[in-house]
Short mmCIF file of C-alpha atoms in Angstrom, two decimals:
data_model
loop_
_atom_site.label_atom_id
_atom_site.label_comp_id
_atom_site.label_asym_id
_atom_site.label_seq_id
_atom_site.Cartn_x
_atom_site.Cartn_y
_atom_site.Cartn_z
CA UNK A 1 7.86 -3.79 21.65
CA UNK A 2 7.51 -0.48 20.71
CA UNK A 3 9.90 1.57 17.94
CA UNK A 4 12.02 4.39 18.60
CA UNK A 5 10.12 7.93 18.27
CA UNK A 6 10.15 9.05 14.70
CA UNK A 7 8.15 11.63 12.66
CA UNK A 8 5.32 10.04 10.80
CA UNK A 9 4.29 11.31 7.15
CA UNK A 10 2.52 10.62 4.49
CA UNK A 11 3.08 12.14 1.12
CA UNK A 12 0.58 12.80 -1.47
CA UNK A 13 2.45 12.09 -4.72
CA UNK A 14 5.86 10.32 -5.82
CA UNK A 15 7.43 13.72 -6.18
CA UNK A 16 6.04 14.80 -2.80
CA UNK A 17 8.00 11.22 -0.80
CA UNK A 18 10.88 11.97 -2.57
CA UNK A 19 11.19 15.22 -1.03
CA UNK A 20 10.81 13.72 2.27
CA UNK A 21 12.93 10.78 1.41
CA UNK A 22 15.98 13.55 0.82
CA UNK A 23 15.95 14.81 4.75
CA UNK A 24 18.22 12.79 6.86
CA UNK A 25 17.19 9.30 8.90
CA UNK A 26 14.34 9.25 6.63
CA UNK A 27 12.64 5.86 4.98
CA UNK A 28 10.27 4.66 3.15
CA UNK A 29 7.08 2.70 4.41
CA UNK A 30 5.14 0.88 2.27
CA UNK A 31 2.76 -2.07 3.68
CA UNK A 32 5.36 -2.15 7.09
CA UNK A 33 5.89 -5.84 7.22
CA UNK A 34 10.07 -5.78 6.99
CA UNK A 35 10.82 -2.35 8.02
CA UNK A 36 8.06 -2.22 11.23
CA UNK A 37 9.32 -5.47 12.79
CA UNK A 38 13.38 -4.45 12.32
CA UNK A 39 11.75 -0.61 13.97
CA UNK A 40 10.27 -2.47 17.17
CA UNK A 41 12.89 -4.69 17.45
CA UNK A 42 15.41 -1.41 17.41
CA UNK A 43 17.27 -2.78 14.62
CA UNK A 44 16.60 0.14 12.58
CA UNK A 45 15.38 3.46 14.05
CA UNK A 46 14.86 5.99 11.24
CA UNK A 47 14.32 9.59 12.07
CA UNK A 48 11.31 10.01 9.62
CA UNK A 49 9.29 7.81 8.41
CA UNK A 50 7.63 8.29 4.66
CA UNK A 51 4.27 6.64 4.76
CA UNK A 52 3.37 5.73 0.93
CA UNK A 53 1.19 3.26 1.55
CA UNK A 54 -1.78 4.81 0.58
CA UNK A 55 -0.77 6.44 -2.67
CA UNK A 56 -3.11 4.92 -5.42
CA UNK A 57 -0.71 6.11 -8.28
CA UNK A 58 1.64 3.12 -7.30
CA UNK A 59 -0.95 0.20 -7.53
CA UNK A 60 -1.68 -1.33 -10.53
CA UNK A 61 -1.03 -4.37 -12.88
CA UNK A 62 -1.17 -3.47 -16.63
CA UNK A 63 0.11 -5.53 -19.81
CA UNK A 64 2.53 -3.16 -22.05
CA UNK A 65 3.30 -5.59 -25.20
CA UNK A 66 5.18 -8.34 -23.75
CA UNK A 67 5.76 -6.79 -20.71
CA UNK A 68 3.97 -7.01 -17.32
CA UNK A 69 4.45 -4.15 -15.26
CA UNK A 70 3.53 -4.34 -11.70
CA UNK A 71 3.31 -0.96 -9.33
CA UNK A 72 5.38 -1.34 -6.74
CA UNK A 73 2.48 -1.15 -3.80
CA UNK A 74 0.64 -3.83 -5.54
CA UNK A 75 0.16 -6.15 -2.29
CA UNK A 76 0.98 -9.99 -1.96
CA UNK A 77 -2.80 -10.44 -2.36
CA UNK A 78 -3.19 -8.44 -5.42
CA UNK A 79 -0.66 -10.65 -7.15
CA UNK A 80 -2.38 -13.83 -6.11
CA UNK A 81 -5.57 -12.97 -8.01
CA UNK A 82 -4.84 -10.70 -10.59
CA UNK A 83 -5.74 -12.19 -14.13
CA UNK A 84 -3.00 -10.49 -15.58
CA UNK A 85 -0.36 -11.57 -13.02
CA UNK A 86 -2.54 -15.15 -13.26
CA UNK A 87 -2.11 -15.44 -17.43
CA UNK A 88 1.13 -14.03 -18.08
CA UNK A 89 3.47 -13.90 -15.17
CA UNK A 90 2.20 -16.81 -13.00
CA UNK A 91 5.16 -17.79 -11.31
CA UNK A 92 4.84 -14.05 -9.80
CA UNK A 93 1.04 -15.35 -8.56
CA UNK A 94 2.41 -18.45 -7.16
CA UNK A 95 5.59 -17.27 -5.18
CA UNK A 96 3.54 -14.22 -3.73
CA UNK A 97 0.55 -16.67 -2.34
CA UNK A 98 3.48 -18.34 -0.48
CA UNK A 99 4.83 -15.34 1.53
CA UNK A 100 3.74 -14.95 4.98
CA UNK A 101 0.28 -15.77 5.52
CA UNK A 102 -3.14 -13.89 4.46
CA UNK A 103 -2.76 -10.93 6.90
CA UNK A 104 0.80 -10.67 5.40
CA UNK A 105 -0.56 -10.81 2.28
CA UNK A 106 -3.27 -8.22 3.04
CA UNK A 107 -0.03 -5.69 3.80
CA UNK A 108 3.02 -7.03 2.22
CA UNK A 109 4.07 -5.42 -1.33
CA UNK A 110 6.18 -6.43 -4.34
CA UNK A 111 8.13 -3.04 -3.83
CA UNK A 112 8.91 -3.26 -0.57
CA UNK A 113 10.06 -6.98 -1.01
CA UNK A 114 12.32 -5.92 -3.69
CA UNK A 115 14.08 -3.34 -0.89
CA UNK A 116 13.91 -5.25 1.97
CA UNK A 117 16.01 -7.97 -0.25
CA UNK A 118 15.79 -10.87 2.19
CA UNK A 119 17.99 -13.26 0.73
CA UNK A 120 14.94 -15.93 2.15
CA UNK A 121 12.01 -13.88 0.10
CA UNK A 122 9.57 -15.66 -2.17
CA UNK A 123 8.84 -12.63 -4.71
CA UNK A 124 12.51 -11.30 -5.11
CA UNK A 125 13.59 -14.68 -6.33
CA UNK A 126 10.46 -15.52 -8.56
CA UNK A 127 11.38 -11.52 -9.93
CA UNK A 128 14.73 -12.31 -10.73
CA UNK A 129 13.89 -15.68 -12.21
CA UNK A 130 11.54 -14.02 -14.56
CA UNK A 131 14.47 -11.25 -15.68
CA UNK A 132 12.57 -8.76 -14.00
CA UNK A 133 13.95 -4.77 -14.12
CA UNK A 134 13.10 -2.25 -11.10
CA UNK A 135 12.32 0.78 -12.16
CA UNK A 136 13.50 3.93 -9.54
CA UNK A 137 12.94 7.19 -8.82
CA UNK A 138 15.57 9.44 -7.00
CA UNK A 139 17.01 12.77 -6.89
CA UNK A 140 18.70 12.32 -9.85
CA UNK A 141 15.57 11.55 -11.57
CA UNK A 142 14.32 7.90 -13.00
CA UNK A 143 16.43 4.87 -13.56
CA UNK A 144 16.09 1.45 -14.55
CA UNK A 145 17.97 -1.66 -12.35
CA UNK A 146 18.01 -5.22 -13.76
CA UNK A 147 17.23 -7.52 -10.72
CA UNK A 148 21.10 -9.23 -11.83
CA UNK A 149 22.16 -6.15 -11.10
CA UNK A 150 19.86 -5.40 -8.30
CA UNK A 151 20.91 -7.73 -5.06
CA UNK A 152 24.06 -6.91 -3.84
CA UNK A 153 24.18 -8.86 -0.22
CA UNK A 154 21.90 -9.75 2.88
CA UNK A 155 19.26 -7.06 3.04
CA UNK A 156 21.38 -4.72 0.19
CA UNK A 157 20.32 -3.85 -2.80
CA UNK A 158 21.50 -1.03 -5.74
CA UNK A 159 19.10 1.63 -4.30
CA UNK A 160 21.12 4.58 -3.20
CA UNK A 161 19.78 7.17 -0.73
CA UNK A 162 16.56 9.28 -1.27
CA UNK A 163 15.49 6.89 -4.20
CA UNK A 164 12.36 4.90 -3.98
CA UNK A 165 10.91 1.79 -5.95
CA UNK A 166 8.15 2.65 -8.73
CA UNK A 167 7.49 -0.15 -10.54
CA UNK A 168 8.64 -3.61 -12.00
CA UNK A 169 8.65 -4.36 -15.40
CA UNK A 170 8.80 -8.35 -16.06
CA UNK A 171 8.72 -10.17 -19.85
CA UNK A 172 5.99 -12.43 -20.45
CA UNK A 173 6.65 -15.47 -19.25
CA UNK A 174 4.19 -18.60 -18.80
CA UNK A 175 6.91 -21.77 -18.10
CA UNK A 176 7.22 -21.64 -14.49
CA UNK A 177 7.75 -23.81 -11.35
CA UNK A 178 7.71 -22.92 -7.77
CA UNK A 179 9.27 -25.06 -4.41
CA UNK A 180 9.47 -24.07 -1.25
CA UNK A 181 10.60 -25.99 2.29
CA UNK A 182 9.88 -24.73 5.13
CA UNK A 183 9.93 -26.55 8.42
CA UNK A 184 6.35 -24.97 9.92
CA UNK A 185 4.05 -24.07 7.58
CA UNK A 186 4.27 -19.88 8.95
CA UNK A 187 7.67 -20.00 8.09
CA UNK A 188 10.34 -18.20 5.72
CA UNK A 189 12.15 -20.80 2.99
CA UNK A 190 14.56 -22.88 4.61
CA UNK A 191 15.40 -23.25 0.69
CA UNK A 192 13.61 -22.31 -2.15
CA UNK A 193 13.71 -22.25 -6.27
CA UNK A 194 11.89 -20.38 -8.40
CA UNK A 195 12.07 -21.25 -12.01
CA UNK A 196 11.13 -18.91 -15.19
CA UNK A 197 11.32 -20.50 -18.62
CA UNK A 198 15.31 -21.06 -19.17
CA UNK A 199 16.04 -19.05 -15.75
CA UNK A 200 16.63 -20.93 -12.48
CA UNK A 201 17.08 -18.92 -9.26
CA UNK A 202 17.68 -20.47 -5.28
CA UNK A 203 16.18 -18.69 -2.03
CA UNK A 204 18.40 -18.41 0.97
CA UNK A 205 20.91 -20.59 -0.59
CA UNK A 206 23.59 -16.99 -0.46
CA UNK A 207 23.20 -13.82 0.69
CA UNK A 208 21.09 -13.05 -2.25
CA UNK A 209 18.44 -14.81 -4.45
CA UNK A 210 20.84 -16.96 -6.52
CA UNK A 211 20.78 -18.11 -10.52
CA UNK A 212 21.76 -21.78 -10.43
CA UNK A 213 24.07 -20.67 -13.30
CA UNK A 214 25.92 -24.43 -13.40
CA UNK A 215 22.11 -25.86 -13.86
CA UNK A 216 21.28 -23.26 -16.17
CA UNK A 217 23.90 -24.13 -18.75
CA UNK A 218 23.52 -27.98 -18.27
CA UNK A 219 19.98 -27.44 -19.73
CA UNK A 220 21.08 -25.35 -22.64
CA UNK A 221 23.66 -28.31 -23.30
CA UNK A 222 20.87 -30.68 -23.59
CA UNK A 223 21.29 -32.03 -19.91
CA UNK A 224 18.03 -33.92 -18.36
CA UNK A 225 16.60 -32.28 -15.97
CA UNK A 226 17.25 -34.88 -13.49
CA UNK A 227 20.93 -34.01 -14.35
CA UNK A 228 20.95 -30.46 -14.47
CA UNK A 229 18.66 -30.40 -11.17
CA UNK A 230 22.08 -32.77 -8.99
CA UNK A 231 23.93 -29.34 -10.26
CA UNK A 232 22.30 -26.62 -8.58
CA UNK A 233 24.09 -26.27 -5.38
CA UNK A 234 27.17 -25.52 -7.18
CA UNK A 235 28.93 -22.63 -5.89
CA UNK A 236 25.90 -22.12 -2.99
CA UNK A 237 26.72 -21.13 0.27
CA UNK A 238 24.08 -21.61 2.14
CA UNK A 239 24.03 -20.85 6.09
CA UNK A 240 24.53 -24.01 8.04
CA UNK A 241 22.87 -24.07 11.38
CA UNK A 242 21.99 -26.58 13.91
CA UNK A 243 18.31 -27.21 12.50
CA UNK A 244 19.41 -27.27 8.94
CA UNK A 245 23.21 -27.70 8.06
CA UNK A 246 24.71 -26.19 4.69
CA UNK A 247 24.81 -29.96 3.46
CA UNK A 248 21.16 -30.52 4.30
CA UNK A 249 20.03 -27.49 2.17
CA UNK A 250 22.42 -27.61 -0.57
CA UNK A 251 20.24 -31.50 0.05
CA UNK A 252 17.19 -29.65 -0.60
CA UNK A 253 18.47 -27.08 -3.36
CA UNK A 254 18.97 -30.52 -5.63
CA UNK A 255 15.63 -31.86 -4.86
CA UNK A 256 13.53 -28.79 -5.42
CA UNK A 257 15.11 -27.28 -8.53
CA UNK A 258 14.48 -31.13 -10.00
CA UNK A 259 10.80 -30.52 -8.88
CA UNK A 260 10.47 -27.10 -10.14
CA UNK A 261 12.07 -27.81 -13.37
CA UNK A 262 9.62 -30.85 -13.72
CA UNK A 263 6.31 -28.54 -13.06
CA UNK A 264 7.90 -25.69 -15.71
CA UNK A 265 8.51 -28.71 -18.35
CA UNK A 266 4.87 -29.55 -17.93
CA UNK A 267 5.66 -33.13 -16.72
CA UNK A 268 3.84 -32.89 -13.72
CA UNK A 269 0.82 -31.72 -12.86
CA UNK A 270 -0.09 -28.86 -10.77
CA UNK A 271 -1.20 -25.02 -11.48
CA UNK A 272 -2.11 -22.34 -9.60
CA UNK A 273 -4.66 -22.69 -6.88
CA UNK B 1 -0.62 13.70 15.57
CA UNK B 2 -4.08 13.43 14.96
CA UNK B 3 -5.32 9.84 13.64
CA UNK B 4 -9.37 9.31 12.80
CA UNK B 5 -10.18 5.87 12.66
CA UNK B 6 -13.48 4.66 12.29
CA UNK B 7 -14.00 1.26 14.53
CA UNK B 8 -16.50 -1.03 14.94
CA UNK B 9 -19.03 1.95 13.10
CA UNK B 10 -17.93 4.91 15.02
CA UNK B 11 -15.43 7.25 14.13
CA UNK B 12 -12.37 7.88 17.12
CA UNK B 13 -9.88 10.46 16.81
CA UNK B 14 -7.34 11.35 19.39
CA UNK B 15 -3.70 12.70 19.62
CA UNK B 16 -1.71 9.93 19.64
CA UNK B 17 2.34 9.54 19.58
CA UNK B 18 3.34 8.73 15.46
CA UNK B 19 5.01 5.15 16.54
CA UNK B 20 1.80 3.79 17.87
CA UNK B 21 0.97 0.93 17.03
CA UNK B 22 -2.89 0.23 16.02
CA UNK B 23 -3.43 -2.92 18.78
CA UNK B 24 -2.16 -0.32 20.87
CA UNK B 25 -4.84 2.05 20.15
CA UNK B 26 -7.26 -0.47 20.23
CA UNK B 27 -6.51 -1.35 23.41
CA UNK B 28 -5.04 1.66 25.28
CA UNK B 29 -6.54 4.62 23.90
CA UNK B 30 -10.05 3.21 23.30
CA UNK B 31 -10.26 0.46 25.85
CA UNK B 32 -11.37 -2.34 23.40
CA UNK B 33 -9.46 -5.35 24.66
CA UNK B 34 -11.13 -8.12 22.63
CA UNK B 35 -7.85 -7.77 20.58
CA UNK B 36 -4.63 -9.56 21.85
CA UNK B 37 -1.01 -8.91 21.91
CA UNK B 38 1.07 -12.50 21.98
CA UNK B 39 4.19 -13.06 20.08
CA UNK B 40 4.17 -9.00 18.99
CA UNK B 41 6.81 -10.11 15.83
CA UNK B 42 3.59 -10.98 13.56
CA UNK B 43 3.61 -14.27 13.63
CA UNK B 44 0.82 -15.55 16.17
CA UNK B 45 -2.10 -13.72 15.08
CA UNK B 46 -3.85 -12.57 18.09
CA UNK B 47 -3.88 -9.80 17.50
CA UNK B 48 -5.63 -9.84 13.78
CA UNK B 49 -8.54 -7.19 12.79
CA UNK B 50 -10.20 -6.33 9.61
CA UNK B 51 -8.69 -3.38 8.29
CA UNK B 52 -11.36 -2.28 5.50
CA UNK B 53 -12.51 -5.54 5.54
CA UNK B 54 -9.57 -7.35 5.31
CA UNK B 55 -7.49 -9.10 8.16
CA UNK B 56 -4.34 -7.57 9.39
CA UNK B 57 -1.91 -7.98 12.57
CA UNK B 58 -2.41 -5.05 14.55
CA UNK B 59 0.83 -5.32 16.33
CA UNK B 60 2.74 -4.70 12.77
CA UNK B 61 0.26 -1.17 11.45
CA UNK B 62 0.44 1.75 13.11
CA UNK B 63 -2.28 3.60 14.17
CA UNK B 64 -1.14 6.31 11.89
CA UNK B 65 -1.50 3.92 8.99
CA UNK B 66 -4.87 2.92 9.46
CA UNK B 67 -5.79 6.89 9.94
CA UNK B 68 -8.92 7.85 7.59
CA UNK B 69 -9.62 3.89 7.15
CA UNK B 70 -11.96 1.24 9.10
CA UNK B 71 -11.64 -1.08 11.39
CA UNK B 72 -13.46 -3.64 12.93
CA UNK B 73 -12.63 -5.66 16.00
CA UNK B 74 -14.38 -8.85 18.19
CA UNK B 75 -16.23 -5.99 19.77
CA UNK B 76 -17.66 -4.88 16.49
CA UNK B 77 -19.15 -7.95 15.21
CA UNK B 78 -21.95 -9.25 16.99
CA UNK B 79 -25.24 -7.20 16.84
CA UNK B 80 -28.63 -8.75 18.56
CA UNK B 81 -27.56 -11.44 18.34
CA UNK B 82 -23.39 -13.47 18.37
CA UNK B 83 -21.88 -13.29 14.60
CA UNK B 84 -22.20 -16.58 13.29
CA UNK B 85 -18.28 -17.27 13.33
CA UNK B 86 -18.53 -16.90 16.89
CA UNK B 87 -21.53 -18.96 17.35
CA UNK B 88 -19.86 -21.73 15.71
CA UNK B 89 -16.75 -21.47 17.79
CA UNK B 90 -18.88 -21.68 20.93
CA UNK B 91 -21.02 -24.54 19.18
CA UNK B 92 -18.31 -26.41 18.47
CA UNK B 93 -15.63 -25.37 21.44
CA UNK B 94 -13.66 -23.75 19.54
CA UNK B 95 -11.55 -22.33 21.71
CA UNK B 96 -9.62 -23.87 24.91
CA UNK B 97 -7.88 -20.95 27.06
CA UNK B 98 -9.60 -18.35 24.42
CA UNK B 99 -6.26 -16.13 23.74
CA UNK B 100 -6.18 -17.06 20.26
CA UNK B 101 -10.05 -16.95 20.11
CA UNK B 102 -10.66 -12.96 18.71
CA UNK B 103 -7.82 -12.60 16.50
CA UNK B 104 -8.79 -16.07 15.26
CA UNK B 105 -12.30 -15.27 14.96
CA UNK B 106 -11.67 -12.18 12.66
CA UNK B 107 -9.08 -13.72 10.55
CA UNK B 108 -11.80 -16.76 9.78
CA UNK B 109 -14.51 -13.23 9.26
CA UNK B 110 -12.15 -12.38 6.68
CA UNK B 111 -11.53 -16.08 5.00
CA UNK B 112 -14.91 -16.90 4.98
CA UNK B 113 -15.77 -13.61 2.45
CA UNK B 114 -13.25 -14.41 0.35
CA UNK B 115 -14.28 -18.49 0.53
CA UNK B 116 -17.65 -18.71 1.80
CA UNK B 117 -17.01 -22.90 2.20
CA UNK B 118 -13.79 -23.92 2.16
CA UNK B 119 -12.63 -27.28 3.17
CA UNK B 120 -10.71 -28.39 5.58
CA UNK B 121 -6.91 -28.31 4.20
CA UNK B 122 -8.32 -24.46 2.97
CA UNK B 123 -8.58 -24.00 6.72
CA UNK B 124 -5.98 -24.76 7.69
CA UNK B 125 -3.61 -23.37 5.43
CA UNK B 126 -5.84 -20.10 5.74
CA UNK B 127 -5.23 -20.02 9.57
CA UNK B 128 -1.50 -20.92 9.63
CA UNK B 129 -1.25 -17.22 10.53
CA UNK B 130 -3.22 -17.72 13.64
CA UNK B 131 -1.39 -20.04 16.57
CA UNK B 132 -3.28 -21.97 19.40
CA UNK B 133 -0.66 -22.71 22.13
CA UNK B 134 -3.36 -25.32 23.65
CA UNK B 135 -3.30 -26.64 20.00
CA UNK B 136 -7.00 -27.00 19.98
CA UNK B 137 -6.66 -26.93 15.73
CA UNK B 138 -9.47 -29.65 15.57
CA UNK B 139 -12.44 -28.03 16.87
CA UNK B 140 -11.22 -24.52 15.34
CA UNK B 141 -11.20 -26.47 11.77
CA UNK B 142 -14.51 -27.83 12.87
CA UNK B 143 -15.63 -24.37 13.58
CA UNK B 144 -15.18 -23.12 10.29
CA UNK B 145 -16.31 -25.46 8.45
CA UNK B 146 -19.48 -25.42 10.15
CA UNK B 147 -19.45 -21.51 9.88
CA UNK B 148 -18.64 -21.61 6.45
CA UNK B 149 -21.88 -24.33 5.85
#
């Protein structure tokens, strides 16, 4: 499978892809693991294609106060062993070393996660559960997106056209717990739940990562977290096929929040590997 | 356009079309076949290289990508004498119909410098990127671990 002709370039500078992101057909490329397989598969087809993967300025972890902020090339792999990521946004360390497998993690990045906005992505959810903000750069100059605000639908997100990921900025957060079912081990979430301190969030339970909002309050009520955790498929709707109905992973949704929430209260054991 | 790789220690450039894809190259424009195409989604890892050192899926870069960087493929990695991954993979019959066998081979290159002995559930969770449709998984673990000791 081969993609449709298109005109390959690679920028030198933010400013430099933005001015190639503003001619029509064109996208962005970061590490090529969404957009390449929708290109040979013809789903997509752009016209031009803006290579930043190589642009240094846009890969980097650094610690601003009590904020991590995370360039948006910084690669699956980086996140998996990066002491800050490790000490003070570990949920981010343990949903990225669950995407893909280690050649996917040699390419993959947080940015182009955040665009691609599977609603079956690890690192989206874990960003969102951690009240992550996206920071952008367009035409109209630099703009920040909370990642509520930031998912609108399967594959849709608030970036409008010509603007480009930069950066994430997520609060310090060191309560976490991470599930994940998948029927082979190679494979995407069947469901998923990311938890971040008060903040619970469901993969590919919607068309979007998910807060378990009805879970979420039960806890601030004073709700066990056996209780809160028979709550969370409220208001899911999940896809229901063949190999896994809608009942089976709103099944699943239940069980895993209760484990996640039970790692993030510390009452069972298990860290980062 | 123009791409300049350097592979397996010697630097190639040629005029190649901007969608193709670096197994492509590998294969097509320089002839080096060690390197497999199977599922071509990313998923089977046959075709997996080192891409400065670290494994990648060839089928899912293009060659435009991995322009001005290195790459190293099956071909590249014995000198005198086999690499010792491969060694190991013949010592222990590692392999059954040998498709999987190169992009295998490379992405265990790549584990093993990262975790020089890892056990076996490390394997195996290291590998899931790499299928064997003969599901010959035991002797592959077996392999590495001997490899890695």
């Amino acid at each position: 499978m081969i993609p449709a002709p298109f005109d390959y370039r690679r920028p030198g500078s933010v400013a430099e892809a933005l001015e190639l992101l503003a001619s029509p057909g064109a996208a962005l490329l970061a590490g090529g693991h969404s957009l390449l397989p929708l290109m040979k598969l013809r789903v997509v087809s752009p016209d031009v294609l803006v290579d930043v993967g190589a642009l240094a300025e846009l890969r980097y972890v650094r610690l601003d106060g009590d904020t991590v902020e995370i360039g948006a090339l910084t690669r699956f792999c980086d996140l998996v062993v990066d002491p800050v990521i490790r000490e003070h946004a570990p949920l981010l360390a343990r949903a990225a070393s669950s995407v893909g497998d280690r050649q996917v993690r040699h390419r993959g990045t947080i940015g182009g996660s955040l665009a691609h906005a599977d609603p079956a992505a690890d690192v989206p959810a874990a960003v969102l559960a951690c009240g992550g903000v996206v920071m952008v750069h367009g035409p109209d100059g630099a703009r920040r997106v909370h990642t509520r605000d930031f998912f609108l639908g399967r594959c849709r997100t608030a970036l409008g056209l010509g603007e480009m990921i930069v950066s994430v900025r997520v609060p310090r957060q060191t309560h976490w717990g991470f599930e994940k079912f998948t029927r082979r081990a190679l494979e995407w979430a069947l469901v998923g739940v990311a938890v971040a301190g008060e903040s619970v969030v469901l993969i590919n339970m919607g068309d979007r990562p998910v807060r378990a909002g009805v879970t979420e309050a039960a806890l601030r009520q004073g709700a066990s977290i056996e209780q809160a955790a028979g709550l969370a498929a409220w208001n899911t709707d999940p896809v229901d096929e063949p190999h896994a109905s809608a009942g089976f992973r709103q099944h699943l949704a239940r069980v895993l929040t209760r484990r996640a929430l039970q790692r993030a209260a510390g009452r069972v054991p298990g860290g980062l590997s | 356009m123009k791409v300049t790789i350097e592979v397996n220690g010697t630097v190639t450039s040629h005029d190649v079309e901007d969608r193709t894809l670096l197994v492509h190259y590998l294969r097509d424009t320089l002839g080096l076949t060690a390197t497999n195409v199977g599922c071509d989604t990313s998923a089977c890892g046959a075709c997996t290289v080192l891409l400065d050192g670290e494994s990648v899926k060839s089928c899912t870069i293009l060659a435009a990508q991995a322009s001005g960087h290195m790459v190293v493929t099956l071909e590249g990695l014995a000198g005198s004498e086999l690499h010792p991954v491969q060694r190991a993979f013949r010592e222990r019959h590692g392999s059954q119909c040998g498709f999987c066998t190169p992009g295998m081979i490379m992405a265990v290159v790549s584990l093993l410098r990262d975790n020089p002995k890892p056990d076996r559930d490390e394997i195996r969770l290291a590998l899931k990127g790499n299928l064997c449709r003969c599901t010959g998984y035991q002797n592959i673990v077996d392999a590495v671990e001997a490899a890695g000791s």
